[in-house]
Amino acid sequence: MFAQVREMCPVLLNWVGYTYGCKSWLFVGDKSFGSCTGVQQGDPLGPLLFCLVLAVLQKSVYNQCQVMHTGAIMDDWTLHGDTLQMVAAFDVITREGPSLGLHANLFKCEVYWPTFDPRRSLFPPGIIQVQPESGVKLLGGAVSGNPSFYEAQFCRRVSKCSSAIESLVSLHDPQCQLLLLRACLGIPKLVYALRTMHPSVVSRGVSDFDAVLRKALTNIVGCSLSDFQFLLTGLPLSSGGLGISQASHLVHYAYVASVLSTAPLQSAILSSSGLSPFGPMFDSVLVSLSSRLSYPSVDVLRNEVSSSTSPTQKHLAGVFNSVLHKEFLATSGNDLRWFDKSTGRFLPRHQALLQSFTQQHASSFLLALPMEGLHLVMSPVEYRAILRYRLLMPLYTGRRRCRHCEHVMDLFGDHAFCCGGHSGSWSRHNFLRDTLAALVRQVGILCRENGEVRLPSSSGDLWPADLLVYDFYDGKTVCVDISVVHPLTSRGLVGFKVGNAVRGRESTKNEKYLSGCQSIGLEFVPFVLDTTGGLGKSSIQFLEKLRGLMMQREVIRESVSVAVVYRRILFALQHALARNIVSKMEEDFYY
């Protein structure tokens, strides 16, 4: 080990000599023994030191044997080639390894032939010899000539994932459940398997996984999902979905992306065998994907992937999700709660809502980690209410009047955001103001809620600015006026365009206050949001300035600053809206 460090990493030699130059004594009760074998557990340099020694043995195998390829990830070493050369390689390992402190564990070694080989008896009897009709697991993937082996391996993995997903029920917290399902317990556990197995052998497991996923989402939302609502949950956040990818979507492009991105490496490994990483089975999948994505030919798809600067799977996922989003918007049906009687397409209200959810940052609140101290927590009832609203689910049953203003309630909860007969709108406004003030103070800037400003007018009345932020824009004090608009009013649906409601409110606020503030040396910011999570131009400029100061003064990464600023503001908005919805609910809301 010291010789390798001296040759390969001389800068570490003194430190390695200090830490490994003499044995460490370990004490257990009244007994003691010296630790002088192998690298120390927990040593950050341990993996490097182990690999430096392993490289010596690997080089010796290369020099003495004509193996086609050898690769190792730490102590997991893989070789392939002719049987006689593999026997010779194993002989080198068992003969020279012990002098380097490396010992082969026969009971964990596996030898696999895709076809029967009578020379298999040349290996030591302790080695596990896998039958040709079976297969082996290699670095988390499967290697076999039998499709049934791949199917069994994938179904076994699906079963383990399903058990983990079903355990989410015990949390009784839909916010945490959704985060875990998206981040680690859902499709992330199957991505590697889908990348390394041909789609034809995973169809049964894919169906089983999506069934479990749908059941888990039903539990999170608190009621059953229709087909189009389940499809909506699988759309990316940027497309207005919940970002819970489904295996039936990923199976279309994951395997193709893996083969295309690793083709150069596969070609190098297979160069001496005359084999190609492509073949009829891959070509059939590529043709199917090309057709699914409406490419004119397979060559066009190949050229686009090869010229893309994004990773292959990310690029294909973007194209596939774009197609999926268009197909979803073209969904048809005959249930008059969602679909127009004459066209069979989504009603204008639902179309407008789905388009609005695609605005930048509109879905960022779904990524907020639960932190009670930062008010990033909703009750289960509140979180389910806002999820149902986003999934176009009815929030109220029957036609009844609002208990606060006697207005006839709509089925999907829009009235709850506009009701003037209760303090809900003021509570929402104040909650947003306090959250924004907390963010401003977090970067060390002085601000004041409800600061009084006397604007030039005939009456000379004082105007209470929602937030006065001192020395913010080039040393000037900023008056921030917070406003929330709902884009789905009957007037707003005529000629609907995403962001019109926010732009209209910004224009109104500027006409009313901008010139007056500027005349007394103040800057004015109409901080306008819509109920779907859309932000006005002035709001984004204000938050970007705040984010820049946060990165400068707190030395945090850009991605972290986005999470802190946008997720916190928009979580506060959705939390307040959820309270508006729940305040109108009676015993007919089941959860």
Coordinates of C-alpha atoms in Angstrom, one line a residue:
M1 CA 0.0 0.0 0.0
F2 CA 2.8 2.4 0.9
A3 CA 4.6 1.7 -2.4
Q4 CA 1.5 2.5 -4.4
V5 CA 0.8 5.7 -2.5
R6 CA 4.4 6.7 -3.0
E7 CA 4.1 6.1 -6.8
M8 CA 0.5 7.3 -7.5
C9 CA -0.3 9.8 -4.7
P10 CA 3.0 11.0 -3.2
V11 CA 1.4 14.0 -1.6
L12 CA -0.5 11.7 0.7
L13 CA 2.5 9.6 1.7
N14 CA 3.2 11.3 5.0
W15 CA -0.4 11.3 6.1
V16 CA -0.9 7.6 5.2
G17 CA 2.4 6.8 7.0
Y18 CA 1.2 8.6 10.1
T19 CA -2.2 6.9 10.1
Y20 CA -1.2 3.4 9.0
G21 CA 2.5 3.2 9.9
C22 CA 1.8 1.3 13.1
K23 CA -1.1 -0.8 14.3
S24 CA -3.8 0.6 16.4
W25 CA -4.8 -1.0 19.7
L26 CA -8.4 -1.8 20.3
F27 CA -9.7 -2.5 23.8
V28 CA -12.7 -4.6 24.6
G29 CA -13.2 -4.8 28.4
D30 CA -9.9 -6.1 29.9
K31 CA -8.7 -7.5 26.5
S32 CA -6.8 -5.7 23.7
F33 CA -5.7 -6.6 20.2
G34 CA -4.0 -4.8 17.4
S35 CA -5.7 -3.6 14.3
C36 CA -3.2 -4.1 11.5
T37 CA -5.2 -5.6 8.6
G38 CA -6.9 -3.6 5.8
V39 CA -7.9 0.0 5.7
Q40 CA -9.7 1.6 8.7
Q41 CA -13.5 1.6 8.6
G42 CA -14.7 5.2 8.4
D43 CA -11.4 6.5 6.9
P44 CA -12.3 8.8 4.0
L45 CA -9.2 7.7 2.2
G46 CA -10.0 4.0 2.8
P47 CA -11.6 3.4 -0.6
L48 CA -8.8 5.1 -2.5
L49 CA -6.1 3.1 -0.6
F50 CA -7.9 -0.2 -1.3
C51 CA -8.3 0.6 -5.0
L52 CA -4.6 1.5 -5.3
V53 CA -3.6 -2.0 -4.0
L54 CA -6.3 -3.7 -6.2
A55 CA -4.9 -1.9 -9.2
V56 CA -1.6 -3.9 -8.8
L57 CA -3.5 -7.2 -8.9
Q58 CA -5.7 -6.0 -11.8
K59 CA -2.6 -5.0 -13.8
S60 CA -1.0 -8.4 -13.2
V61 CA -4.1 -10.2 -14.5
Y62 CA -4.1 -8.1 -17.6
N63 CA -0.4 -8.9 -18.2
Q64 CA -0.6 -12.6 -17.7
C65 CA -4.1 -13.4 -19.1
Q66 CA -5.9 -12.6 -22.3
V67 CA -9.2 -11.5 -20.7
M68 CA -11.6 -9.6 -22.9
H69 CA -12.4 -7.1 -20.1
T70 CA -12.0 -6.6 -16.5
G71 CA -13.5 -4.0 -14.2
A72 CA -14.0 -3.5 -10.5
I73 CA -16.0 -1.3 -8.3
M74 CA -14.1 -1.6 -5.0
D75 CA -14.1 -5.3 -4.1
D76 CA -16.8 -6.2 -6.7
W77 CA -14.6 -7.5 -9.6
T78 CA -16.0 -8.6 -12.9
L79 CA -14.0 -10.4 -15.7
H80 CA -15.2 -12.0 -18.9
G81 CA -13.6 -14.0 -21.6
D82 CA -12.7 -17.5 -22.6
T83 CA -13.1 -20.2 -19.9
L84 CA -9.3 -21.1 -20.0
Q85 CA -8.3 -17.5 -19.6
M86 CA -10.8 -17.0 -16.8
V87 CA -9.2 -20.0 -15.0
A88 CA -5.8 -18.5 -15.5
A89 CA -7.0 -15.1 -14.2
F90 CA -8.5 -16.7 -11.1
D91 CA -5.2 -18.6 -10.5
V92 CA -3.3 -15.2 -10.6
I93 CA -5.8 -13.7 -8.1
T94 CA -5.5 -16.6 -5.7
R95 CA -1.7 -16.8 -6.1
E96 CA -0.7 -13.2 -5.9
G97 CA -3.5 -11.6 -4.0
P98 CA -2.6 -12.8 -0.5
S99 CA 0.8 -11.1 -0.7
L100 CA -1.0 -7.9 -1.3
G101 CA -3.5 -8.5 1.5
L102 CA -6.3 -9.5 -1.0
H103 CA -8.1 -12.8 -0.5
A104 CA -10.8 -14.1 -2.8
N105 CA -13.9 -15.4 -1.0
L106 CA -14.8 -18.5 -3.0
F107 CA -18.3 -18.7 -1.5
K108 CA -19.2 -15.3 -3.0
C109 CA -17.6 -15.8 -6.4
E110 CA -19.9 -16.8 -9.3
V111 CA -19.1 -18.2 -12.7
Y112 CA -21.6 -18.0 -15.5
W113 CA -21.7 -19.4 -19.0
P114 CA -24.6 -18.4 -21.4
T115 CA -24.3 -21.9 -22.9
F116 CA -23.0 -25.2 -21.5
D117 CA -19.2 -25.5 -21.3
P118 CA -17.6 -28.9 -20.3
R119 CA -14.5 -27.1 -19.1
R120 CA -16.4 -25.7 -16.1
S121 CA -14.8 -28.4 -13.9
L122 CA -11.5 -26.6 -14.2
F123 CA -12.7 -24.1 -11.5
P124 CA -12.2 -24.8 -7.8
P125 CA -15.2 -26.6 -6.3
G126 CA -16.0 -23.8 -3.9
I127 CA -17.0 -21.3 -6.6
I128 CA -20.8 -21.0 -7.4
Q129 CA -21.4 -22.1 -10.9
V130 CA -24.6 -20.7 -12.4
Q131 CA -26.5 -22.8 -14.9
P132 CA -27.0 -21.4 -18.4
E133 CA -30.7 -21.4 -18.2
S134 CA -30.5 -19.1 -15.1
G135 CA -28.4 -15.9 -14.8
V136 CA -26.5 -13.7 -12.5
K137 CA -26.9 -10.2 -10.9
L138 CA -24.2 -7.9 -11.9
L139 CA -23.8 -4.4 -10.3
G140 CA -27.5 -4.3 -9.6
G141 CA -28.4 -5.4 -13.1
A142 CA -29.1 -8.9 -14.6
V143 CA -27.2 -10.9 -17.1
S144 CA -28.8 -13.9 -18.7
G145 CA -29.8 -15.4 -22.0
N146 CA -33.2 -16.4 -20.5
P147 CA -36.0 -13.6 -20.7
S148 CA -37.7 -15.3 -17.7
F149 CA -34.8 -14.6 -15.5
Y150 CA -35.0 -10.9 -16.3
E151 CA -38.7 -10.8 -15.7
A152 CA -38.3 -12.6 -12.4
Q153 CA -35.6 -10.2 -11.3
F154 CA -37.7 -7.2 -12.2
C155 CA -40.8 -8.5 -10.5
R156 CA -38.8 -9.2 -7.4
R157 CA -37.6 -5.6 -7.4
V158 CA -41.1 -4.3 -7.9
S159 CA -42.2 -6.4 -5.0
K160 CA -39.6 -4.8 -2.7
C161 CA -40.6 -1.3 -4.0
S162 CA -44.3 -2.0 -3.4
S163 CA -43.7 -3.0 0.2
A164 CA -41.8 0.3 0.8
I165 CA -44.6 2.3 -0.9
E166 CA -47.3 0.6 1.1
S167 CA -45.5 1.4 4.3
L168 CA -46.1 5.1 3.6
V169 CA -49.6 4.7 5.0
S170 CA -48.3 4.5 8.5
L171 CA -47.0 8.2 8.2
H172 CA -50.6 9.7 8.2
D173 CA -49.0 12.8 6.7
P174 CA -49.8 13.4 2.9
Q175 CA -47.2 16.1 2.6
C176 CA -44.3 13.8 3.7
Q177 CA -45.8 10.8 1.8
L178 CA -45.8 12.7 -1.5
L179 CA -42.3 14.0 -1.0
L180 CA -41.0 10.5 -0.2
L181 CA -42.9 9.0 -3.1
R182 CA -41.4 11.4 -5.5
A183 CA -37.9 11.5 -4.2
C184 CA -37.0 8.0 -3.3
L185 CA -39.8 5.4 -2.8
G186 CA -41.4 5.6 -6.2
I187 CA -39.9 5.3 -9.6
P188 CA -36.4 6.2 -8.5
K189 CA -36.1 2.7 -7.2
L190 CA -36.9 1.2 -10.6
V191 CA -35.0 3.6 -12.9
Y192 CA -31.8 1.5 -13.0
A193 CA -33.7 -1.7 -13.7
L194 CA -35.7 -0.1 -16.5
R195 CA -32.5 1.2 -18.0
T196 CA -30.8 -2.2 -18.0
M197 CA -33.7 -4.5 -19.1
H198 CA -35.4 -4.8 -22.4
P199 CA -39.0 -3.4 -22.3
S200 CA -40.4 -6.8 -23.4
V201 CA -39.4 -8.5 -20.2
V202 CA -40.7 -5.9 -17.7
S203 CA -44.3 -5.4 -18.9
R204 CA -45.9 -7.4 -16.0
G205 CA -43.8 -5.7 -13.4
V206 CA -44.6 -2.3 -14.8
S207 CA -48.3 -2.9 -14.6
D208 CA -48.0 -4.1 -11.0
F209 CA -45.9 -1.2 -10.0
D210 CA -48.3 1.4 -11.4
A211 CA -51.2 -0.3 -9.7
V212 CA -49.4 0.1 -6.3
L213 CA -48.5 3.7 -7.2
R214 CA -52.1 4.5 -7.9
K215 CA -53.2 3.0 -4.6
A216 CA -50.6 5.1 -2.8
L217 CA -51.7 8.3 -4.5
T218 CA -55.3 7.5 -3.6
N219 CA -54.3 7.2 0.0
I220 CA -52.4 10.5 -0.2
V221 CA -55.2 12.5 -1.9
G222 CA -57.9 10.8 0.2
C223 CA -60.1 9.6 -2.6
S224 CA -60.0 7.6 -5.7
L225 CA -58.4 8.9 -8.9
S226 CA -60.0 8.7 -12.3
D227 CA -57.8 7.7 -15.3
F228 CA -57.1 11.3 -16.4
Q229 CA -56.3 12.4 -12.8
F230 CA -53.8 9.5 -12.4
L231 CA -52.2 10.6 -15.7
L232 CA -52.1 14.2 -14.4
T233 CA -50.2 13.1 -11.3
G234 CA -47.5 11.5 -13.6
L235 CA -46.8 14.8 -15.5
P236 CA -43.8 16.8 -14.4
L237 CA -44.2 19.7 -12.1
S238 CA -43.4 22.0 -14.9
S239 CA -46.4 20.6 -16.8
G240 CA -48.7 21.1 -13.9
G241 CA -48.6 17.5 -12.6
L242 CA -47.4 16.2 -9.2
G243 CA -44.1 14.8 -10.7
I244 CA -44.9 11.2 -9.6
S245 CA -43.4 9.4 -12.7
Q246 CA -45.1 6.1 -13.7
A247 CA -43.2 3.1 -14.8
S248 CA -45.4 2.7 -17.9
H249 CA -44.1 6.1 -19.1
L250 CA -40.4 5.6 -18.3
V251 CA -40.3 2.1 -19.9
H252 CA -40.7 3.9 -23.3
Y253 CA -37.3 5.6 -23.2
A254 CA -35.2 4.5 -20.3
Y255 CA -33.7 1.4 -22.0
V256 CA -33.1 3.3 -25.3
A257 CA -31.4 6.2 -23.4
S258 CA -29.1 3.7 -21.6
V259 CA -28.1 1.9 -24.8
L260 CA -27.5 5.1 -26.8
S261 CA -25.5 6.9 -24.0
T262 CA -23.3 3.8 -23.3
A263 CA -22.8 2.8 -27.0
P264 CA -19.2 4.1 -27.3
L265 CA -18.2 2.2 -24.1
Q266 CA -20.0 -0.9 -25.2
S267 CA -18.3 -0.7 -28.6
A268 CA -14.9 -0.5 -27.0
I269 CA -15.6 -3.5 -24.7
L270 CA -16.9 -5.6 -27.6
S271 CA -14.4 -4.5 -30.2
S272 CA -12.4 -7.7 -30.1
S273 CA -15.5 -9.9 -30.4
G274 CA -17.0 -8.3 -33.5
L275 CA -20.3 -7.7 -31.7
S276 CA -22.4 -4.5 -31.8
P277 CA -24.2 -2.9 -28.8
F278 CA -27.2 -2.6 -31.2
G279 CA -29.3 -5.4 -32.6
P280 CA -32.8 -6.4 -33.8
M281 CA -34.3 -6.3 -30.3
F282 CA -32.9 -2.8 -29.7
D283 CA -33.9 -1.6 -33.1
S284 CA -37.5 -2.7 -32.5
V285 CA -37.7 -0.6 -29.3
L286 CA -36.1 2.4 -31.0
V287 CA -38.7 2.2 -33.8
S288 CA -41.5 2.0 -31.3
L289 CA -40.1 5.1 -29.4
S290 CA -39.7 7.0 -32.6
S291 CA -43.3 6.4 -33.6
R292 CA -44.5 7.2 -30.1
L293 CA -42.8 10.6 -30.2
S294 CA -43.9 11.3 -33.8
Y295 CA -40.4 11.4 -35.3
P296 CA -40.4 11.0 -39.1
S297 CA -37.7 8.4 -38.8
V298 CA -35.3 6.6 -36.4
D299 CA -32.3 8.4 -37.9
V300 CA -33.9 11.8 -37.0
L301 CA -34.2 10.6 -33.4
R302 CA -30.6 9.3 -33.3
N303 CA -29.2 12.6 -34.7
E304 CA -31.2 14.7 -32.3
V305 CA -30.0 12.7 -29.3
S306 CA -26.4 12.7 -30.4
S307 CA -26.4 16.5 -30.9
S308 CA -28.1 17.3 -27.6
T309 CA -26.0 18.8 -24.9
S310 CA -28.3 17.3 -22.2
P311 CA -27.9 13.7 -20.9
T312 CA -29.6 11.3 -23.2
Q313 CA -32.3 10.2 -20.7
K314 CA -33.0 13.8 -19.6
H315 CA -33.5 14.8 -23.3
L316 CA -35.8 11.9 -24.1
A317 CA -37.7 12.4 -20.9
G318 CA -38.3 16.0 -21.9
V319 CA -39.6 15.1 -25.3
F320 CA -41.7 12.3 -24.0
N321 CA -43.3 14.4 -21.3
S322 CA -44.0 17.2 -23.8
V323 CA -45.9 14.7 -26.0
L324 CA -47.7 13.3 -22.9
H325 CA -48.8 16.8 -21.8
K326 CA -50.3 17.5 -25.2
E327 CA -52.1 14.2 -25.2
F328 CA -53.4 14.9 -21.7
L329 CA -54.8 18.3 -22.8
A330 CA -56.6 16.5 -25.6
T331 CA -58.3 14.1 -23.2
S332 CA -61.9 13.6 -24.0
G333 CA -64.8 12.2 -21.9
N334 CA -68.5 12.5 -21.3
D335 CA -68.7 13.4 -17.6
L336 CA -70.1 17.0 -17.7
R337 CA -68.3 18.0 -14.5
W338 CA -65.1 18.0 -16.6
F339 CA -65.9 17.8 -20.3
D340 CA -67.9 19.9 -22.7
K341 CA -71.0 18.2 -23.9
S342 CA -70.5 19.3 -27.6
T343 CA -66.8 18.8 -28.0
G344 CA -66.0 16.2 -25.4
R345 CA -62.9 18.1 -24.3
F346 CA -62.1 19.8 -21.0
L347 CA -64.3 22.6 -20.0
P348 CA -62.8 26.1 -20.4
R349 CA -62.4 26.4 -16.6
H350 CA -60.3 23.2 -16.4
Q351 CA -58.3 24.1 -19.5
A352 CA -57.4 27.5 -18.0
L353 CA -56.4 26.0 -14.7
L354 CA -54.2 23.3 -16.3
Q355 CA -52.4 26.0 -18.4
S356 CA -51.9 28.2 -15.3
F357 CA -50.2 25.4 -13.4
T358 CA -47.5 25.3 -16.0
Q359 CA -46.2 28.8 -15.0
Q360 CA -42.6 29.1 -13.7
H361 CA -42.4 28.3 -10.0
A362 CA -46.2 27.6 -9.8
S363 CA -45.6 24.1 -8.5
S364 CA -42.5 24.7 -6.4
F365 CA -44.4 24.6 -3.1
L366 CA -44.7 20.8 -3.7
L367 CA -41.0 20.5 -3.2
A368 CA -40.9 22.3 0.1
L369 CA -39.5 20.2 3.0
P370 CA -41.8 20.2 6.0
M371 CA -40.3 22.6 8.6
E372 CA -42.7 23.8 11.2
G373 CA -40.4 26.7 12.3
L374 CA -40.6 28.2 8.8
H375 CA -44.4 27.5 8.5
L376 CA -43.8 24.9 5.7
V377 CA -46.3 22.5 7.2
M378 CA -49.9 21.9 6.4
S379 CA -52.4 19.8 8.2
P380 CA -53.5 16.6 6.3
V381 CA -56.9 18.1 5.6
E382 CA -55.4 21.3 4.1
Y383 CA -52.7 19.5 2.0
R384 CA -55.3 17.1 0.6
A385 CA -57.6 20.0 -0.2
I386 CA -55.0 21.8 -2.3
L387 CA -53.9 18.6 -4.0
R388 CA -57.5 17.9 -5.0
Y389 CA -57.9 21.4 -6.3
R390 CA -54.9 20.9 -8.5
L391 CA -56.1 17.5 -9.7
L392 CA -59.5 18.9 -10.8
M393 CA -61.4 17.0 -8.1
P394 CA -64.7 18.2 -6.7
L395 CA -64.2 19.7 -3.3
Y396 CA -67.9 20.2 -2.3
T397 CA -70.9 18.0 -2.9
G398 CA -74.3 19.3 -4.2
R399 CA -75.3 22.9 -4.8
R400 CA -75.4 24.8 -1.5
R401 CA -74.8 28.3 -0.4
C402 CA -71.7 29.7 1.2
R403 CA -72.2 29.9 4.9
H404 CA -70.3 33.3 4.9
C405 CA -71.8 35.2 2.0
E406 CA -74.8 33.1 0.9
H407 CA -73.4 32.9 -2.6
V408 CA -74.0 29.6 -4.4
M409 CA -70.9 27.4 -4.0
D410 CA -69.2 26.0 -7.1
L411 CA -68.2 22.3 -7.2
F412 CA -64.5 22.8 -7.5
G413 CA -63.8 25.5 -4.8
D414 CA -63.1 28.7 -6.9
H415 CA -65.6 30.6 -4.8
A416 CA -63.5 29.9 -1.6
F417 CA -60.7 32.1 -3.1
C418 CA -62.9 35.0 -4.0
C419 CA -65.4 35.1 -1.1
G420 CA -65.8 38.6 0.4
G421 CA -68.0 37.5 3.2
H422 CA -65.3 36.2 5.5
S423 CA -61.9 37.3 6.8
G424 CA -60.2 34.6 4.7
S425 CA -58.9 37.0 2.1
W426 CA -57.4 39.3 4.7
S427 CA -55.9 36.3 6.6
R428 CA -54.3 35.1 3.4
H429 CA -53.0 38.6 2.6
N430 CA -51.4 39.0 6.1
F431 CA -49.9 35.5 6.0
L432 CA -48.1 36.3 2.7
R433 CA -47.0 39.7 4.1
D434 CA -45.5 38.1 7.2
T435 CA -43.7 35.4 5.2
L436 CA -42.2 38.0 2.8
A437 CA -41.1 40.2 5.7
A438 CA -39.4 37.2 7.3
L439 CA -37.5 36.5 4.1
V440 CA -36.4 40.2 3.9
R441 CA -35.2 40.2 7.5
Q442 CA -33.4 36.9 6.9
V443 CA -30.9 38.7 4.7
G444 CA -30.4 41.5 7.2
I445 CA -32.6 44.2 5.7
L446 CA -34.8 46.3 7.8
C447 CA -38.5 46.3 6.9
R448 CA -41.8 47.3 8.5
E449 CA -45.3 45.8 8.0
N450 CA -48.2 48.2 7.4
G451 CA -45.8 51.2 7.2
E452 CA -47.8 54.4 6.7
V453 CA -46.9 56.5 3.6
R454 CA -48.4 60.0 2.8
L455 CA -48.8 60.2 -0.9
P456 CA -49.5 63.6 -2.6
S457 CA -53.2 63.9 -3.0
S458 CA -56.0 66.4 -2.4
S459 CA -57.0 64.7 0.9
G460 CA -53.4 64.0 2.1
D461 CA -54.5 60.7 3.6
L462 CA -52.0 58.2 4.8
W463 CA -51.7 55.0 2.8
P464 CA -50.6 51.9 4.7
A465 CA -48.0 50.1 2.6
D466 CA -48.2 46.4 3.2
L467 CA -44.4 46.3 3.5
L468 CA -41.8 49.1 3.7
V469 CA -38.3 47.7 2.8
Y470 CA -35.5 50.1 3.6
D471 CA -32.4 50.6 1.4
F472 CA -33.4 47.9 -1.0
Y473 CA -33.2 49.2 -4.6
D474 CA -30.0 51.3 -4.9
G475 CA -30.4 52.7 -1.4
K476 CA -34.1 53.6 -1.9
T477 CA -36.9 52.4 0.3
V478 CA -39.5 50.2 -1.4
C479 CA -43.2 50.2 -0.8
V480 CA -44.5 46.7 -1.4
D481 CA -48.2 46.2 -2.1
I482 CA -49.3 42.5 -1.9
S483 CA -52.2 41.3 -3.9
V484 CA -53.7 37.9 -4.8
V485 CA -55.9 37.5 -7.8
H486 CA -57.9 34.5 -9.0
P487 CA -57.7 34.0 -12.8
L488 CA -60.8 31.8 -13.1
T489 CA -63.6 34.3 -12.8
S490 CA -66.3 34.2 -15.5
R491 CA -64.9 37.4 -17.0
G492 CA -61.4 36.1 -17.0
L493 CA -62.3 32.9 -18.9
V494 CA -63.3 34.9 -21.9
G495 CA -60.3 34.9 -24.2
F496 CA -58.2 33.4 -21.3
K497 CA -54.5 33.9 -21.5
V498 CA -52.1 32.7 -18.8
G499 CA -50.9 35.6 -16.6
N500 CA -53.5 38.2 -17.8
A501 CA -55.1 38.5 -14.4
V502 CA -51.7 39.2 -12.8
R503 CA -50.7 41.7 -15.4
G504 CA -54.0 43.5 -15.1
R505 CA -53.7 43.8 -11.4
E506 CA -50.1 45.0 -11.7
S507 CA -51.1 47.7 -14.1
T508 CA -54.0 48.9 -11.9
K509 CA -51.7 49.1 -8.8
N510 CA -49.0 51.0 -10.8
E511 CA -51.5 53.5 -12.1
K512 CA -52.8 54.1 -8.6
Y513 CA -49.5 54.3 -6.6
L514 CA -46.4 54.3 -8.7
S515 CA -46.1 58.0 -9.6
G516 CA -47.1 59.1 -6.1
C517 CA -44.4 56.9 -4.5
Q518 CA -41.7 58.1 -6.9
S519 CA -42.6 61.8 -6.3
I520 CA -41.5 61.4 -2.6
G521 CA -38.4 59.4 -3.4
L522 CA -39.8 55.8 -2.9
E523 CA -39.9 52.8 -5.2
F524 CA -43.1 51.0 -5.6
V525 CA -43.5 47.2 -6.2
P526 CA -46.9 45.6 -6.9
F527 CA -46.3 42.2 -5.5
V528 CA -49.0 40.3 -7.3
L529 CA -49.6 36.5 -7.3
D530 CA -52.4 34.4 -8.7
T531 CA -54.0 31.6 -6.9
T532 CA -52.4 29.0 -9.2
G533 CA -48.9 30.1 -8.2
G534 CA -48.2 32.5 -11.0
L535 CA -46.0 35.6 -10.1
G536 CA -46.1 39.0 -11.7
K537 CA -43.0 40.5 -13.4
S538 CA -42.4 43.0 -10.5
S539 CA -42.8 40.1 -7.9
I540 CA -40.2 38.0 -9.7
Q541 CA -37.8 41.0 -9.9
F542 CA -38.2 41.6 -6.2
L543 CA -37.6 38.0 -5.3
E544 CA -34.6 37.7 -7.6
K545 CA -33.1 40.8 -5.9
L546 CA -33.8 39.1 -2.5
R547 CA -32.3 35.9 -3.7
G548 CA -29.2 37.6 -5.0
L549 CA -28.6 39.2 -1.6
M550 CA -29.2 35.9 0.1
M551 CA -26.5 34.2 -2.0
Q552 CA -24.1 37.1 -1.4
R553 CA -24.6 37.5 2.3
E554 CA -25.2 33.9 3.4
V555 CA -22.9 32.2 0.8
I556 CA -25.5 29.6 -0.3
R557 CA -25.8 27.9 -3.7
E558 CA -28.2 29.2 -6.3
S559 CA -30.4 26.1 -6.1
V560 CA -30.7 26.5 -2.3
S561 CA -31.7 30.2 -2.7
V562 CA -34.5 29.3 -5.1
A563 CA -35.8 26.7 -2.6
V564 CA -35.6 29.2 0.2
V565 CA -37.3 32.1 -1.6
Y566 CA -39.8 30.8 -4.1
R567 CA -40.8 27.6 -2.3
R568 CA -41.4 29.5 1.0
I569 CA -43.5 32.2 -0.6
L570 CA -45.6 29.9 -2.8
F571 CA -46.1 27.4 0.0
A572 CA -47.4 30.3 2.2
L573 CA -49.8 31.1 -0.7
Q574 CA -51.1 27.6 -1.1
H575 CA -51.3 27.1 2.6
A576 CA -53.5 30.2 2.9
L577 CA -55.7 29.0 -0.1
A578 CA -56.0 25.6 1.5
R579 CA -57.4 27.3 4.6
N580 CA -59.8 29.2 2.5
I581 CA -61.1 25.9 1.0
V582 CA -61.3 24.1 4.3
S583 CA -63.2 27.0 6.0
K584 CA -66.1 26.5 3.5
M585 CA -66.2 22.7 4.1
E586 CA -68.8 20.9 6.1
E587 CA -69.4 17.3 6.9
D588 CA -69.5 16.5 3.2
F589 CA -65.7 16.7 2.8
Y590 CA -64.4 13.2 3.3
Y591 CA -60.7 12.5 4.0

